[in-house]
CSV table of C-alpha atoms in Angstrom, one decimal:
chain,number,residue,atom,x,y,z
A,1,UNK,CA,4.3,-6.1,-2.4
A,2,UNK,CA,4.7,-7.7,1.0
A,3,UNK,CA,7.9,-5.8,1.6
A,4,UNK,CA,6.1,-2.5,0.9
A,5,UNK,CA,3.2,-3.1,3.2
A,6,UNK,CA,4.7,-5.4,5.7
A,7,UNK,CA,7.0,-4.8,8.6
A,8,UNK,CA,7.0,-2.6,11.7
A,9,UNK,CA,7.9,0.7,10.1
A,10,UNK,CA,6.4,0.5,6.6
A,11,UNK,CA,3.1,1.5,5.1
A,12,UNK,CA,1.3,-1.3,6.8
A,13,UNK,CA,2.5,-0.1,10.3
A,14,UNK,CA,1.2,3.5,9.5
A,15,UNK,CA,-2.1,2.1,8.2
A,16,UNK,CA,-2.6,-0.2,11.2
A,17,UNK,CA,-1.8,2.6,13.7
A,18,UNK,CA,-4.3,4.9,12.0
A,19,UNK,CA,-6.9,2.1,12.0
A,20,UNK,CA,-6.4,1.4,15.7
A,21,UNK,CA,-6.7,5.1,16.6
A,22,UNK,CA,-9.8,5.5,14.4
A,23,UNK,CA,-8.2,8.1,12.1
A,24,UNK,CA,-10.4,7.5,9.1
A,25,UNK,CA,-8.8,10.2,7.0
A,26,UNK,CA,-5.4,8.6,7.3
A,27,UNK,CA,-6.8,5.1,6.8
A,28,UNK,CA,-8.5,6.3,3.6
A,29,UNK,CA,-5.3,8.0,2.4
A,30,UNK,CA,-3.2,4.9,3.1
A,31,UNK,CA,-5.8,2.7,1.3
A,32,UNK,CA,-5.5,4.9,-1.8
A,33,UNK,CA,-1.7,4.8,-1.6
A,34,UNK,CA,-1.7,1.0,-1.4
A,35,UNK,CA,-4.2,0.7,-4.3
A,36,UNK,CA,-2.1,3.0,-6.5
A,37,UNK,CA,1.1,1.1,-5.7
A,38,UNK,CA,-0.7,-2.1,-6.5
A,39,UNK,CA,-1.9,-0.8,-9.9
A,40,UNK,CA,1.6,0.6,-10.6
A,41,UNK,CA,3.4,-2.6,-9.8
A,42,UNK,CA,0.9,-4.7,-11.8
A,43,UNK,CA,1.4,-2.5,-14.8
A,44,UNK,CA,5.1,-2.9,-14.6
A,45,UNK,CA,4.8,-6.6,-14.3
A,46,UNK,CA,2.5,-6.8,-17.3
A,47,UNK,CA,4.9,-4.7,-19.4
A,48,UNK,CA,7.8,-6.9,-18.5
A,49,UNK,CA,5.7,-10.0,-19.3
A,50,UNK,CA,4.9,-8.7,-22.8
A,51,UNK,CA,8.6,-7.9,-23.5
């Protein structure tokens, strides 16, 4: 997950830029994207753990 949201050109960079410029619509959109990615990755890990 760190690779997805970390770095200078990833989701985190876009989120942070939007946050700094007070673009609440983009901050909310990126928050939703990050939450969905987290849920998706967690479900994949759980399925792999049950296998």
